[in-house]
Amino acid sequence: MIHYRIEPHDLQAHLYRVVLRVVRPQADTLVSLPVWIPGSYLVREFARHLQGLVARQGSRTVPLEQLDKCTWRARCSGASALEIEYRVYAFDTSVRAAYLDADRGFFNGTSVFLRVHGREDEPHRVELRGLPPRWQVATALPAVRTDARGQGVYQAADYDELVDHPVELGGFWRGRFKAQGVEHEFVVSGAAPSFDGQRLLRDAQRICETAIAFWHGRRKPPFDRYVFMLNVVDDGYGGLEHRASTALICSRRDLPRLGEEGLSEGYVTLLGLISHEYFHAWNVKRLRPAEFARYDYGRENYTQLLWLFEGFTSYYDDLLLCRAGLIDEARYLKLLARTITNTLALPGRRVQSVAQASFDAWVKYYRPDENTVNSTISYYTKGALVALALDLRLRQEGRGTLDEVMAWLWRHTGGGPMDEALFAQALEAVGGRSYRRELQAWVHGTQDLPLEELLRAHAVRWQRDPPTWAQRLGVRVADNGGLTVKAVLRGSAAERAGLAAGDELLAVDDWRLRKLDDLSIYLGPAAEPRRARLLVSRDQRLKTLTVEIPAGLGSVVLVPADPASDGELQRRRAWLKAR
């Protein structure tokens, strides 16, 4: 068994103290810290936060030789237990790493627990101690012996399980509910006094019950308990899935408030995030790419299937809100239209397939720059639209649904690794024909999906709003006290005029610009083609550019079709299951 002790060592310095104990070590024991965390596909070099590593066997100091950026060799002698002690600097407020201050602690195992090479499959035990007064512990890691606050000993079956259970520490709010008879816990850190915790519990319960029913009907999910850990900040958003828990971040203004019954845009976004990460407990944590059957924590783990595991989860997150009755049909179609608009606005969709985007996640998705919009596509949004297209095509043909495809995959893998060939087999088993042509075109090709036609067959009408000036110009602009161009879209009017990322927009036709909406004041409605002069600042030099602005297309709007045939209406109701 591998043992760890971890404690908050210095709150003001943001340091955890960790002691690793290895019984019966090898003569040359190798230890390393992961360079990435599953679910976030970027090498993050967590070992840069380790410091002060020392090793000993009893009273004897053991030499530690660093072999690379994250690996050490301990020159052990004899059978005495090896202890390696070190500090971890923890000041990352994201869901991916570790954090510690006087108010709150949080850590993922990939940031704090050295892996003992060759011993990964043994049980791993963690002793958590030294918590400040009134601090509590929240984690899905199985407890062996703990006190009322959660301080004590926990155990995992192996290293993979150990690092798949984040830990939240502090004086957080805590609530519980049951879904399909399974205990669920919600902890919230940093909420304002106006936070309506009971409403969040009720809505999360409906999401969980809907997701469990999606995968299992009336049967129980593949975990005995589940923990949501929500860190509330002034401005933030994100989540990371784990096998029986999730770490979430949201803005304080997005929480439900006491006395308010409406659904703000921010709260809907939070509910979608909860739905997304919970769905991942099945889709990517258990049903997962064959390449992820066993993680390699020391390097990138490549797969072309993130469009299925991240993209399909993005399709179902908002759809399950609709099926749970938390949002209505119109709200769902608005969210779907936004995803379509954002995808169609990217010239990169013509350059990179969603399968290639999955493979390139390690070097592109998490490292965006001014050319990202022109060279890449998101496996989240395009993957969600592939799921939509397949679901609607299956429903249109009347032989099955994507829901049934996902259930088929779960049954035939036992909730385990899979590849694209098995997904194609599942589509054929449910749909009664081969869908390889659609997969080749929609997943491995770069043409647009036939969404307008498919939505029409489900009594949903596709419309376009009038274009904004930003859409007509083809620019992404940051308002940071001035108007700075973040990106220029390929083939756009802005590119043809010579506008570049980093330019500051100062004036149009001799009128001062303070925000992009001012263009509608000085140029009129964004409807007809127009020529204009732009005054820009580039590297502190003024330049005048002449731009020919075309009419352009606005955002997609989806509305229920009226009139529609009975068959189309029935398909829409079956798809959305709106209450």
PDB file of N, CA and C in Angstrom, residues 509-573:
ATOM      1  N   ASP A 509     -15.023  57.412 -40.416  1.00  0.00           N
ATOM      2  CA  ASP A 509     -15.471  58.590 -41.169  1.00  0.00           C
ATOM      3  C   ASP A 509     -15.375  59.864 -40.314  1.00  0.00           C
ATOM      4  N   ASP A 510     -14.256  60.005 -39.619  1.00  0.00           N
ATOM      5  CA  ASP A 510     -13.922  61.164 -38.789  1.00  0.00           C
ATOM      6  C   ASP A 510     -14.750  61.288 -37.518  1.00  0.00           C
ATOM      7  N   TRP A 511     -15.500  60.245 -37.183  1.00  0.00           N
ATOM      8  CA  TRP A 511     -16.255  60.242 -35.930  1.00  0.00           C
ATOM      9  C   TRP A 511     -15.525  59.342 -34.917  1.00  0.00           C
ATOM     10  N   ARG A 512     -15.332  59.807 -33.715  1.00  0.00           N
ATOM     11  CA  ARG A 512     -14.623  59.062 -32.672  1.00  0.00           C
ATOM     12  C   ARG A 512     -15.421  57.838 -32.265  1.00  0.00           C
ATOM     13  N   LEU A 513     -14.737  56.686 -32.158  1.00  0.00           N
ATOM     14  CA  LEU A 513     -15.372  55.446 -31.715  1.00  0.00           C
ATOM     15  C   LEU A 513     -14.998  55.169 -30.265  1.00  0.00           C
ATOM     16  N   ARG A 514     -15.986  54.954 -29.434  1.00  0.00           N
ATOM     17  CA  ARG A 514     -15.718  54.561 -28.053  1.00  0.00           C
ATOM     18  C   ARG A 514     -16.178  53.137 -27.778  1.00  0.00           C
ATOM     19  N   LYS A 515     -17.157  52.668 -28.519  1.00  0.00           N
ATOM     20  CA  LYS A 515     -17.584  51.271 -28.458  1.00  0.00           C
ATOM     21  C   LYS A 515     -18.071  50.865 -29.839  1.00  0.00           C
ATOM     22  N   LEU A 516     -18.058  49.576 -30.118  1.00  0.00           N
ATOM     23  CA  LEU A 516     -18.345  49.111 -31.468  1.00  0.00           C
ATOM     24  C   LEU A 516     -19.772  49.449 -31.900  1.00  0.00           C
ATOM     25  N   ASP A 517     -20.678  49.495 -30.946  1.00  0.00           N
ATOM     26  CA  ASP A 517     -22.071  49.833 -31.287  1.00  0.00           C
ATOM     27  C   ASP A 517     -22.192  51.247 -31.856  1.00  0.00           C
ATOM     28  N   ASP A 518     -21.178  52.094 -31.622  1.00  0.00           N
ATOM     29  CA  ASP A 518     -21.229  53.443 -32.182  1.00  0.00           C
ATOM     30  C   ASP A 518     -21.247  53.428 -33.712  1.00  0.00           C
ATOM     31  N   LEU A 519     -20.799  52.325 -34.313  1.00  0.00           N
ATOM     32  CA  LEU A 519     -20.821  52.233 -35.777  1.00  0.00           C
ATOM     33  C   LEU A 519     -22.225  52.408 -36.324  1.00  0.00           C
ATOM     34  N   SER A 520     -23.231  51.902 -35.603  1.00  0.00           N
ATOM     35  CA  SER A 520     -24.611  52.044 -36.080  1.00  0.00           C
ATOM     36  C   SER A 520     -25.074  53.496 -36.028  1.00  0.00           C
ATOM     37  N   ILE A 521     -24.461  54.318 -35.148  1.00  0.00           N
ATOM     38  CA  ILE A 521     -24.804  55.739 -35.073  1.00  0.00           C
ATOM     39  C   ILE A 521     -24.215  56.485 -36.266  1.00  0.00           C
ATOM     40  N   TYR A 522     -22.958  56.173 -36.576  1.00  0.00           N
ATOM     41  CA  TYR A 522     -22.240  56.950 -37.591  1.00  0.00           C
ATOM     42  C   TYR A 522     -22.384  56.381 -39.003  1.00  0.00           C
ATOM     43  N   LEU A 523     -22.709  55.078 -39.107  1.00  0.00           N
ATOM     44  CA  LEU A 523     -22.848  54.471 -40.436  1.00  0.00           C
ATOM     45  C   LEU A 523     -24.278  54.081 -40.759  1.00  0.00           C
ATOM     46  N   GLY A 524     -25.164  54.163 -39.773  1.00  0.00           N
ATOM     47  CA  GLY A 524     -26.552  53.794 -40.014  1.00  0.00           C
ATOM     48  C   GLY A 524     -26.786  52.314 -39.784  1.00  0.00           C
ATOM     49  N   PRO A 525     -27.983  51.821 -40.092  1.00  0.00           N
ATOM     50  CA  PRO A 525     -28.298  50.405 -39.865  1.00  0.00           C
ATOM     51  C   PRO A 525     -27.357  49.501 -40.664  1.00  0.00           C
ATOM     52  N   ALA A 526     -27.018  48.340 -40.051  1.00  0.00           N
ATOM     53  CA  ALA A 526     -26.112  47.396 -40.696  1.00  0.00           C
ATOM     54  C   ALA A 526     -26.886  46.530 -41.683  1.00  0.00           C
ATOM     55  N   ALA A 527     -27.347  47.116 -42.767  1.00  0.00           N
ATOM     56  CA  ALA A 527     -28.166  46.374 -43.727  1.00  0.00           C
ATOM     57  C   ALA A 527     -27.587  46.408 -45.135  1.00  0.00           C
ATOM     58  N   GLU A 528     -27.232  47.598 -45.621  1.00  0.00           N
ATOM     59  CA  GLU A 528     -26.771  47.743 -47.004  1.00  0.00           C
ATOM     60  C   GLU A 528     -25.240  47.788 -47.071  1.00  0.00           C
ATOM     61  N   PRO A 529     -24.660  47.381 -48.206  1.00  0.00           N
ATOM     62  CA  PRO A 529     -23.213  47.530 -48.391  1.00  0.00           C
ATOM     63  C   PRO A 529     -22.801  48.987 -48.212  1.00  0.00           C
ATOM     64  N   ARG A 530     -21.587  49.188 -47.712  1.00  0.00           N
ATOM     65  CA  ARG A 530     -21.164  50.541 -47.355  1.00  0.00           C
ATOM     66  C   ARG A 530     -19.642  50.650 -47.402  1.00  0.00           C
ATOM     67  N   ARG A 531     -19.135  51.793 -47.837  1.00  0.00           N
ATOM     68  CA  ARG A 531     -17.704  52.085 -47.758  1.00  0.00           C
ATOM     69  C   ARG A 531     -17.486  53.046 -46.593  1.00  0.00           C
ATOM     70  N   ALA A 532     -16.372  52.841 -45.886  1.00  0.00           N
ATOM     71  CA  ALA A 532     -16.069  53.709 -44.749  1.00  0.00           C
ATOM     72  C   ALA A 532     -14.561  53.818 -44.576  1.00  0.00           C
ATOM     73  N   ARG A 533     -14.146  54.906 -43.885  1.00  0.00           N
ATOM     74  CA  ARG A 533     -12.741  55.105 -43.553  1.00  0.00           C
ATOM     75  C   ARG A 533     -12.551  54.835 -42.060  1.00  0.00           C
ATOM     76  N   LEU A 534     -11.593  53.959 -41.762  1.00  0.00           N
ATOM     77  CA  LEU A 534     -11.285  53.636 -40.380  1.00  0.00           C
ATOM     78  C   LEU A 534      -9.950  54.251 -39.995  1.00  0.00           C
ATOM     79  N   LEU A 535      -9.923  54.951 -38.886  1.00  0.00           N
ATOM     80  CA  LEU A 535      -8.676  55.453 -38.328  1.00  0.00           C
ATOM     81  C   LEU A 535      -8.263  54.494 -37.221  1.00  0.00           C
ATOM     82  N   VAL A 536      -7.047  53.924 -37.347  1.00  0.00           N
ATOM     83  CA  VAL A 536      -6.589  52.952 -36.372  1.00  0.00           C
ATOM     84  C   VAL A 536      -5.207  53.352 -35.861  1.00  0.00           C
ATOM     85  N   SER A 537      -4.889  52.837 -34.689  1.00  0.00           N
ATOM     86  CA  SER A 537      -3.555  52.999 -34.127  1.00  0.00           C
ATOM     87  C   SER A 537      -2.880  51.636 -34.120  1.00  0.00           C
ATOM     88  N   ARG A 538      -1.698  51.581 -34.767  1.00  0.00           N
ATOM     89  CA  ARG A 538      -0.935  50.328 -34.822  1.00  0.00           C
ATOM     90  C   ARG A 538       0.495  50.620 -34.361  1.00  0.00           C
ATOM     91  N   ASP A 539       0.858  50.025 -33.236  1.00  0.00           N
ATOM     92  CA  ASP A 539       2.187  50.266 -32.671  1.00  0.00           C
ATOM     93  C   ASP A 539       2.442  51.771 -32.510  1.00  0.00           C
ATOM     94  N   GLN A 540       1.421  52.479 -32.025  1.00  0.00           N
ATOM     95  CA  GLN A 540       1.476  53.914 -31.740  1.00  0.00           C
ATOM     96  C   GLN A 540       1.591  54.783 -32.998  1.00  0.00           C
ATOM     97  N   ARG A 541       1.323  54.209 -34.168  1.00  0.00           N
ATOM     98  CA  ARG A 541       1.288  54.985 -35.413  1.00  0.00           C
ATOM     99  C   ARG A 541      -0.137  54.984 -35.946  1.00  0.00           C
ATOM    100  N   LEU A 542      -0.582  56.129 -36.463  1.00  0.00           N
ATOM    101  CA  LEU A 542      -1.936  56.242 -36.994  1.00  0.00           C
ATOM    102  C   LEU A 542      -1.972  55.820 -38.445  1.00  0.00           C
ATOM    103  N   LYS A 543      -3.005  55.050 -38.785  1.00  0.00           N
ATOM    104  CA  LYS A 543      -3.198  54.596 -40.158  1.00  0.00           C
ATOM    105  C   LYS A 543      -4.659  54.793 -40.522  1.00  0.00           C
ATOM    106  N   THR A 544      -4.922  55.190 -41.769  1.00  0.00           N
ATOM    107  CA  THR A 544      -6.286  55.289 -42.283  1.00  0.00           C
ATOM    108  C   THR A 544      -6.506  54.174 -43.282  1.00  0.00           C
ATOM    109  N   LEU A 545      -7.540  53.380 -43.045  1.00  0.00           N
ATOM    110  CA  LEU A 545      -7.864  52.241 -43.910  1.00  0.00           C
ATOM    111  C   LEU A 545      -9.242  52.447 -44.514  1.00  0.00           C
ATOM    112  N   THR A 546      -9.386  52.105 -45.784  1.00  0.00           N
ATOM    113  CA  THR A 546     -10.692  52.157 -46.439  1.00  0.00           C
ATOM    114  C   THR A 546     -11.262  50.754 -46.492  1.00  0.00           C
ATOM    115  N   VAL A 547     -12.463  50.614 -45.998  1.00  0.00           N
ATOM    116  CA  VAL A 547     -13.075  49.302 -45.914  1.00  0.00           C
ATOM    117  C   VAL A 547     -14.375  49.282 -46.707  1.00  0.00           C
ATOM    118  N   GLU A 548     -14.544  48.227 -47.517  1.00  0.00           N
ATOM    119  CA  GLU A 548     -15.784  47.988 -48.268  1.00  0.00           C
ATOM    120  C   GLU A 548     -16.585  46.951 -47.477  1.00  0.00           C
ATOM    121  N   ILE A 549     -17.692  47.371 -46.888  1.00  0.00           N
ATOM    122  CA  ILE A 549     -18.444  46.511 -45.969  1.00  0.00           C
ATOM    123  C   ILE A 549     -19.631  45.891 -46.702  1.00  0.00           C
ATOM    124  N   PRO A 550     -19.663  44.558 -46.851  1.00  0.00           N
ATOM    125  CA  PRO A 550     -20.793  43.909 -47.527  1.00  0.00           C
ATOM    126  C   PRO A 550     -22.011  43.816 -46.613  1.00  0.00           C
ATOM    127  N   ALA A 551     -23.102  43.300 -47.162  1.00  0.00           N
ATOM    128  CA  ALA A 551     -24.337  43.169 -46.384  1.00  0.00           C
ATOM    129  C   ALA A 551     -24.175  42.148 -45.263  1.00  0.00           C
ATOM    130  N   GLY A 552     -23.726  40.942 -45.579  1.00  0.00           N
ATOM    131  CA  GLY A 552     -23.450  39.938 -44.560  1.00  0.00           C
ATOM    132  C   GLY A 552     -24.686  39.255 -44.001  1.00  0.00           C
ATOM    133  N   LEU A 553     -24.425  38.242 -43.150  1.00  0.00           N
ATOM    134  CA  LEU A 553     -25.475  37.463 -42.512  1.00  0.00           C
ATOM    135  C   LEU A 553     -25.430  37.666 -41.006  1.00  0.00           C
ATOM    136  N   GLY A 554     -26.603  37.703 -40.382  1.00  0.00           N
ATOM    137  CA  GLY A 554     -26.680  37.872 -38.946  1.00  0.00           C
ATOM    138  C   GLY A 554     -26.755  36.553 -38.219  1.00  0.00           C
ATOM    139  N   SER A 555     -27.045  36.608 -36.937  1.00  0.00           N
ATOM    140  CA  SER A 555     -27.117  35.417 -36.097  1.00  0.00           C
ATOM    141  C   SER A 555     -28.299  34.539 -36.480  1.00  0.00           C
ATOM    142  N   VAL A 556     -28.119  33.226 -36.258  1.00  0.00           N
ATOM    143  CA  VAL A 556     -29.200  32.274 -36.505  1.00  0.00           C
ATOM    144  C   VAL A 556     -30.242  32.392 -35.398  1.00  0.00           C
ATOM    145  N   VAL A 557     -31.503  32.325 -35.782  1.00  0.00           N
ATOM    146  CA  VAL A 557     -32.616  32.301 -34.846  1.00  0.00           C
ATOM    147  C   VAL A 557     -33.443  31.059 -35.146  1.00  0.00           C
ATOM    148  N   LEU A 558     -33.749  30.287 -34.129  1.00  0.00           N
ATOM    149  CA  LEU A 558     -34.568  29.083 -34.280  1.00  0.00           C
ATOM    150  C   LEU A 558     -35.886  29.292 -33.551  1.00  0.00           C
ATOM    151  N   VAL A 559     -36.983  29.056 -34.259  1.00  0.00           N
ATOM    152  CA  VAL A 559     -38.316  29.211 -33.663  1.00  0.00           C
ATOM    153  C   VAL A 559     -39.175  28.027 -34.068  1.00  0.00           C
ATOM    154  N   PRO A 560     -40.148  27.648 -33.246  1.00  0.00           N
ATOM    155  CA  PRO A 560     -41.061  26.578 -33.639  1.00  0.00           C
ATOM    156  C   PRO A 560     -41.784  26.937 -34.931  1.00  0.00           C
ATOM    157  N   ALA A 561     -41.823  26.002 -35.861  1.00  0.00           N
ATOM    158  CA  ALA A 561     -42.463  26.240 -37.154  1.00  0.00           C
ATOM    159  C   ALA A 561     -43.978  26.254 -37.004  1.00  0.00           C
ATOM    160  N   ASP A 562     -44.595  27.201 -37.682  1.00  0.00           N
ATOM    161  CA  ASP A 562     -46.058  27.310 -37.674  1.00  0.00           C
ATOM    162  C   ASP A 562     -46.493  27.835 -39.046  1.00  0.00           C
ATOM    163  N   PRO A 563     -47.174  27.065 -39.866  1.00  0.00           N
ATOM    164  CA  PRO A 563     -47.687  25.723 -39.563  1.00  0.00           C
ATOM    165  C   PRO A 563     -46.631  24.644 -39.750  1.00  0.00           C
ATOM    166  N   ALA A 564     -46.940  23.443 -39.278  1.00  0.00           N
ATOM    167  CA  ALA A 564     -46.081  22.275 -39.460  1.00  0.00           C
ATOM    168  C   ALA A 564     -46.965  21.041 -39.524  1.00  0.00           C
ATOM    169  N   SER A 565     -46.468  20.003 -40.185  1.00  0.00           N
ATOM    170  CA  SER A 565     -47.248  18.774 -40.296  1.00  0.00           C
ATOM    171  C   SER A 565     -47.299  18.057 -38.954  1.00  0.00           C
ATOM    172  N   ASP A 566     -48.269  17.146 -38.812  1.00  0.00           N
ATOM    173  CA  ASP A 566     -48.379  16.374 -37.575  1.00  0.00           C
ATOM    174  C   ASP A 566     -47.116  15.570 -37.319  1.00  0.00           C
ATOM    175  N   GLY A 567     -46.545  15.001 -38.373  1.00  0.00           N
ATOM    176  CA  GLY A 567     -45.332  14.210 -38.214  1.00  0.00           C
ATOM    177  C   GLY A 567     -44.170  15.044 -37.719  1.00  0.00           C
ATOM    178  N   GLU A 568     -44.029  16.258 -38.252  1.00  0.00           N
ATOM    179  CA  GLU A 568     -42.953  17.141 -37.817  1.00  0.00           C
ATOM    180  C   GLU A 568     -43.131  17.548 -36.359  1.00  0.00           C
ATOM    181  N   LEU A 569     -44.376  17.866 -35.984  1.00  0.00           N
ATOM    182  CA  LEU A 569     -44.644  18.245 -34.596  1.00  0.00           C
ATOM    183  C   LEU A 569     -44.382  17.096 -33.634  1.00  0.00           C
ATOM    184  N   GLN A 570     -44.752  15.887 -34.026  1.00  0.00           N
ATOM    185  CA  GLN A 570     -44.511  14.729 -33.175  1.00  0.00           C
ATOM    186  C   GLN A 570     -43.020  14.479 -33.009  1.00  0.00           C
ATOM    187  N   ARG A 571     -42.255  14.655 -34.085  1.00  0.00           N
ATOM    188  CA  ARG A 571     -40.806  14.474 -33.987  1.00  0.00           C
ATOM    189  C   ARG A 571     -40.183  15.508 -33.044  1.00  0.00           C
ATOM    190  N   ARG A 572     -40.664  16.764 -33.126  1.00  0.00           N
ATOM    191  CA  ARG A 572     -40.113  17.785 -32.243  1.00  0.00           C
ATOM    192  C   ARG A 572     -40.430  17.481 -30.788  1.00  0.00           C
ATOM    193  N   ARG A 573     -41.663  17.076 -30.509  1.00  0.00           N
ATOM    194  CA  ARG A 573     -42.037  16.766 -29.125  1.00  0.00           C
ATOM    195  C   ARG A 573     -41.235  15.588 -28.586  1.00  0.00           C
TER     196      ARG A 573
END
